[in-house]
mmCIF file of C-alpha atoms in Angstrom:
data_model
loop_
_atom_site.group_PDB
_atom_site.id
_atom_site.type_symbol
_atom_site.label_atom_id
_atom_site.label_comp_id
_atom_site.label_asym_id
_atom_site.label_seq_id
_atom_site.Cartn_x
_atom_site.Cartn_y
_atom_site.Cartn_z
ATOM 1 C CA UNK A 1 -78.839 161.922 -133.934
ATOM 2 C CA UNK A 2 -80.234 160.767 -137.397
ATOM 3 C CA UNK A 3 -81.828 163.122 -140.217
ATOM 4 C CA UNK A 4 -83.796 162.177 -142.635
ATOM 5 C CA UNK A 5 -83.893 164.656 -145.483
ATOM 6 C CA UNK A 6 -87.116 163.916 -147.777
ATOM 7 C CA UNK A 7 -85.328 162.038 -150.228
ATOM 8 C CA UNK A 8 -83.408 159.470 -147.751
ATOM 9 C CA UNK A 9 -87.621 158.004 -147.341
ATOM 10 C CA UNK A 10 -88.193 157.824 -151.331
ATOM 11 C CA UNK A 11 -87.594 154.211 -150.775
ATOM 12 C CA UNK A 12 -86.165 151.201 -148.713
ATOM 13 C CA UNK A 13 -82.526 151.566 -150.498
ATOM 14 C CA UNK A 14 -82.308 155.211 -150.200
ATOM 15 C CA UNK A 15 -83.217 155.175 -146.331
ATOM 16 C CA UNK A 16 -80.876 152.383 -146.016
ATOM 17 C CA UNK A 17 -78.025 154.265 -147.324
ATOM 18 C CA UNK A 18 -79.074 157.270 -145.231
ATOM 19 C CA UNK A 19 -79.119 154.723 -141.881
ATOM 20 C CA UNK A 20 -75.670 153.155 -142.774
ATOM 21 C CA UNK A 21 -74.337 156.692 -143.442
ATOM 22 C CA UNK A 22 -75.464 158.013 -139.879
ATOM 23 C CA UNK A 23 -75.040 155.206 -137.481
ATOM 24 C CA UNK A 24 -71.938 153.698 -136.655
ATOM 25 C CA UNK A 25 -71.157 150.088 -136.129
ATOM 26 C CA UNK A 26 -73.894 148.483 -138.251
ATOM 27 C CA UNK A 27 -73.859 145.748 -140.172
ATOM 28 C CA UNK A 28 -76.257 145.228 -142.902
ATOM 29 C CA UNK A 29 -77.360 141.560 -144.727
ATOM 30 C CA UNK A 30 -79.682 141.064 -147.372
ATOM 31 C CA UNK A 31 -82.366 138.769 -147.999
ATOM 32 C CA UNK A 32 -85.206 138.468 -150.476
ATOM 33 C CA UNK A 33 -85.070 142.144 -151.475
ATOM 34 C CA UNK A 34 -85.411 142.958 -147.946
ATOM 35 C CA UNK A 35 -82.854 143.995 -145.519
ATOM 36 C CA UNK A 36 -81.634 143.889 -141.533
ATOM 37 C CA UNK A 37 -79.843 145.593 -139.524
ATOM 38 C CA UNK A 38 -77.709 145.076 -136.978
ATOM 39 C CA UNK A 39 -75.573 146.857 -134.456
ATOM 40 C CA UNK A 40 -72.172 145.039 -134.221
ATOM 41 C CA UNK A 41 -69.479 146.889 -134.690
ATOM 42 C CA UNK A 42 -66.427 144.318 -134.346
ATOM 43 C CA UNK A 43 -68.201 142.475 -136.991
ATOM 44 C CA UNK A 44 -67.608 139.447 -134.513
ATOM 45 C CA UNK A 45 -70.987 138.455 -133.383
ATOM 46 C CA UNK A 46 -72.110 134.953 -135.272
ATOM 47 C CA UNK A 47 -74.723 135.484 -137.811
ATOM 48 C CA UNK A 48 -77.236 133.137 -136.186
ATOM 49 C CA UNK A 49 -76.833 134.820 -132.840
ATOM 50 C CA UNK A 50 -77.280 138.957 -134.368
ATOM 51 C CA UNK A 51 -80.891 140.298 -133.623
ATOM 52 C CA UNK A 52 -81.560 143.080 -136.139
ATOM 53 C CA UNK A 53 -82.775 146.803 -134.573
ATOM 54 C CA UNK A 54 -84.249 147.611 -137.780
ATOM 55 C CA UNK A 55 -85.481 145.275 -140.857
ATOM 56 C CA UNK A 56 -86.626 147.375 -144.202
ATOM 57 C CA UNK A 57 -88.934 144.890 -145.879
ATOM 58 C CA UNK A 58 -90.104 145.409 -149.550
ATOM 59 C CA UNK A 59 -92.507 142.612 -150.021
ATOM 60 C CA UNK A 60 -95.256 139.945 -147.881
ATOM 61 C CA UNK A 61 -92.902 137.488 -148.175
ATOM 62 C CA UNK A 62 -92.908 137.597 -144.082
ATOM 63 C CA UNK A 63 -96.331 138.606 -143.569
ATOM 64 C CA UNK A 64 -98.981 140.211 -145.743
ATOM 65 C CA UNK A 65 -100.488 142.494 -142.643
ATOM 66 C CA UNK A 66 -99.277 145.993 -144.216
ATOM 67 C CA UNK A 67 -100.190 144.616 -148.297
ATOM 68 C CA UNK A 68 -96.693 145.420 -149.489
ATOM 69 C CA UNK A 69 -97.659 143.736 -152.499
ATOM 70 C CA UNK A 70 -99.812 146.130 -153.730
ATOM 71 C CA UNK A 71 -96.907 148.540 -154.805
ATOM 72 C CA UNK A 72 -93.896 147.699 -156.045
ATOM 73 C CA UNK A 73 -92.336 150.756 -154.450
ATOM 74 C CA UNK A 74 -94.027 149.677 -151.052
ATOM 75 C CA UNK A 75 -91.643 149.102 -147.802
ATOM 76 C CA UNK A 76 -92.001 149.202 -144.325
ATOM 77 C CA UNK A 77 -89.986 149.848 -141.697
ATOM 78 C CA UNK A 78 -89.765 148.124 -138.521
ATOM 79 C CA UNK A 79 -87.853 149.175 -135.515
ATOM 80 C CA UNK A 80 -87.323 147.890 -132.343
ATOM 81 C CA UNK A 81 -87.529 150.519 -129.942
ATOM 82 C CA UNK A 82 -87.662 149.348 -126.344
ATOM 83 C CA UNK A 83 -90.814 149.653 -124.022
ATOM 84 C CA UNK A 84 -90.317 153.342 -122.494
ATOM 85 C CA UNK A 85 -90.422 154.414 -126.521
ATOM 86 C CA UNK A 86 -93.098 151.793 -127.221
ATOM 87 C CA UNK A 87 -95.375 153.246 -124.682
ATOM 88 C CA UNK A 88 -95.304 156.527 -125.006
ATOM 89 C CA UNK A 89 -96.485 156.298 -128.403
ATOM 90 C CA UNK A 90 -99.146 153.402 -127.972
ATOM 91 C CA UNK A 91 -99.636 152.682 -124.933
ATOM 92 C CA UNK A 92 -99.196 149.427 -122.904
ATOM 93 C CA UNK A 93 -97.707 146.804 -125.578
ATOM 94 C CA UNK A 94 -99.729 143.566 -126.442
ATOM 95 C CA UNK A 95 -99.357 140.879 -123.833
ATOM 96 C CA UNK A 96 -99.465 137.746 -126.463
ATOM 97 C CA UNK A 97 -96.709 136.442 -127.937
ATOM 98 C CA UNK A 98 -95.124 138.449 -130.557
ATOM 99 C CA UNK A 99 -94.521 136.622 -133.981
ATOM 100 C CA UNK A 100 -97.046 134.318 -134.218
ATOM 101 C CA UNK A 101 -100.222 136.154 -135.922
ATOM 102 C CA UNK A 102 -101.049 139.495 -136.156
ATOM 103 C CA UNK A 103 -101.843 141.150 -132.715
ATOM 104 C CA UNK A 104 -105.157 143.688 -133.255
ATOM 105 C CA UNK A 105 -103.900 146.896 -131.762
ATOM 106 C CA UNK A 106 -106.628 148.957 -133.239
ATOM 107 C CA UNK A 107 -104.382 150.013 -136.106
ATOM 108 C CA UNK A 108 -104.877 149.881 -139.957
ATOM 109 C CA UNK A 109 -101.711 148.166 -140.791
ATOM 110 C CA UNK A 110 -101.870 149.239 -144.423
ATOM 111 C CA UNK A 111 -101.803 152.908 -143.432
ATOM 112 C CA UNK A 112 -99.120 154.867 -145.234
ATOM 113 C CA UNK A 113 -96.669 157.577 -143.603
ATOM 114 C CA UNK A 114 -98.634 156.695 -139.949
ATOM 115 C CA UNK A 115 -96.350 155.234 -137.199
ATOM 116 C CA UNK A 116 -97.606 152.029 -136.091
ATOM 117 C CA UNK A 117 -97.133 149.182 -133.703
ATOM 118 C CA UNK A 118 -95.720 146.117 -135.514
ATOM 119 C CA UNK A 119 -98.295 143.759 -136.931
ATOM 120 C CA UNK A 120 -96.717 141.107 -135.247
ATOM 121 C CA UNK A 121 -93.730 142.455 -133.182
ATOM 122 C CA UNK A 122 -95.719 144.813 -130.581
ATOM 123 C CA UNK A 123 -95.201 143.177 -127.327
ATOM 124 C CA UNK A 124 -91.614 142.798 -128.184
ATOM 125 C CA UNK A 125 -91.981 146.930 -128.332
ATOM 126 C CA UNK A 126 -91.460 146.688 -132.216
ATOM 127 C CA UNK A 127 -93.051 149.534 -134.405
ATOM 128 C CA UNK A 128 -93.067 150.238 -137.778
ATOM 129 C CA UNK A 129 -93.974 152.622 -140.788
ATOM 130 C CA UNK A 130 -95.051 152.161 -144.486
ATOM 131 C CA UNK A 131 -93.921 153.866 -146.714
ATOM 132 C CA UNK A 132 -92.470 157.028 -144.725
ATOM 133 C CA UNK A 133 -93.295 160.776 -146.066
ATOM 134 C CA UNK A 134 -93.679 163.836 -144.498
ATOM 135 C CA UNK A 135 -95.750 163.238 -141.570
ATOM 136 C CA UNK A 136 -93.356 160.587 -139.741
ATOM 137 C CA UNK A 137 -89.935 161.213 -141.494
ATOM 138 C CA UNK A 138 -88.636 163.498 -138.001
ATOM 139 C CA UNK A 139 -90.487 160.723 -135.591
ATOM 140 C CA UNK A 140 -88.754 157.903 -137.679
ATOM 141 C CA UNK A 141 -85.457 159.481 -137.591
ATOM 142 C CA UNK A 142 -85.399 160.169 -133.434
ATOM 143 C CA UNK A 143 -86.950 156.215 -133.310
ATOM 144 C CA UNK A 144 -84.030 155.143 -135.382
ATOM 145 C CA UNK A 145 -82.043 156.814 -133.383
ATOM 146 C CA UNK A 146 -83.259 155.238 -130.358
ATOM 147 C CA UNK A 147 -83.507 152.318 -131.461
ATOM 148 C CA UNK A 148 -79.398 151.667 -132.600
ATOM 149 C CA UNK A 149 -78.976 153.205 -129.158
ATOM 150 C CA UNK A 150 -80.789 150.708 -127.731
ATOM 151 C CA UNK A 151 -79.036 147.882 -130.181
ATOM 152 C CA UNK A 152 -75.659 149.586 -128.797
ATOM 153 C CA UNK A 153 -76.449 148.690 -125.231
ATOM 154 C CA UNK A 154 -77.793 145.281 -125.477
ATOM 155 C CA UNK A 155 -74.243 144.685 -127.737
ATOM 156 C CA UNK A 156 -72.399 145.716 -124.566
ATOM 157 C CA UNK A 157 -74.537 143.456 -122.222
ATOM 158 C CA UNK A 158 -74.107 140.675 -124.646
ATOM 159 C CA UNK A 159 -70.126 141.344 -124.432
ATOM 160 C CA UNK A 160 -69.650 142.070 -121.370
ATOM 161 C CA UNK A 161 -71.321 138.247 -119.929
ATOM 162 C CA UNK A 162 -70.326 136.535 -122.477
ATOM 163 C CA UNK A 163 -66.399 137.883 -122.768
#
């Protein structure tokens, strides 16, 4: 179970030292000023072949959707969280697919402290905050939760068919 105290969502580094405090097996690379993580615990998995559970990005050097620009304090969140999760906050995920241009889900992807689907990540079940506060720090901490639970058992499918 992960708690977030108020402080671990002041900002991307400080909820990334709360994350790698909390969940085992994680391993963390950093790119750009923005970071991803993933769940590998051996350390063992290739680089090019780790999907990260969680990304903390601090700029629109990936996509502009959430205006990250506009604040140099701004970060968002994104977590992948697996459909039963997905839906039960949202609904039924977009049916496009995910990473080509920002999928309208009816949200303002610029909203602060409001859990959101991912601009671009939805119908992969991906969904995201900027900048966290008050209102979604306990929702964010269960999702992150979750979502390293979820990174946990796709690691163990991934070793256990491919030795």
């Amino acid at each position: 179970m992960v708690v977030l105290e108020r402080s671990d969502v002041a900002g991307a580094a400080t909820l990334l030292r709360a994350v790698e405090r909390q969940l085992p097996g994680i391993v963390t690379t950093m790119g750009s000023g923005d970071w991803f993580l993933f769940y590998d615990p051996d350390g063992t998995t290739a680089p090019e072949q780790r999907f990260p559970f969680c990304t903390l990005v601090t700029g629109d050097r990936y996509d502009a959707a959430s205006r990250l620009d506009r604040d140099p304090a701004a970060y968002r969140v994104n977590l992948g969280v697996g459909r039963r999760s997905y839906e039960d906050l949202f609904g039924p995920a977009p049916r496009q697919a995910a990473g080509h241009q920002v999928r309208d889900t009816g949200f303002d992807y610029t909203a602060t402290d409001t859990l959101l689907p991912h601009p671009f990540y939805a119908p992969m079940h991906w969904v995201c905050v900027v900048n966290p506060g008050e209102q979604t720090r306990p929702a964010l901490a269960a999702l992150l939760g979750q979502a390293h639970e979820l990174a946990k058992h796709r690691y163990r499918n991934r070793r256990r068919h491919h030795g």
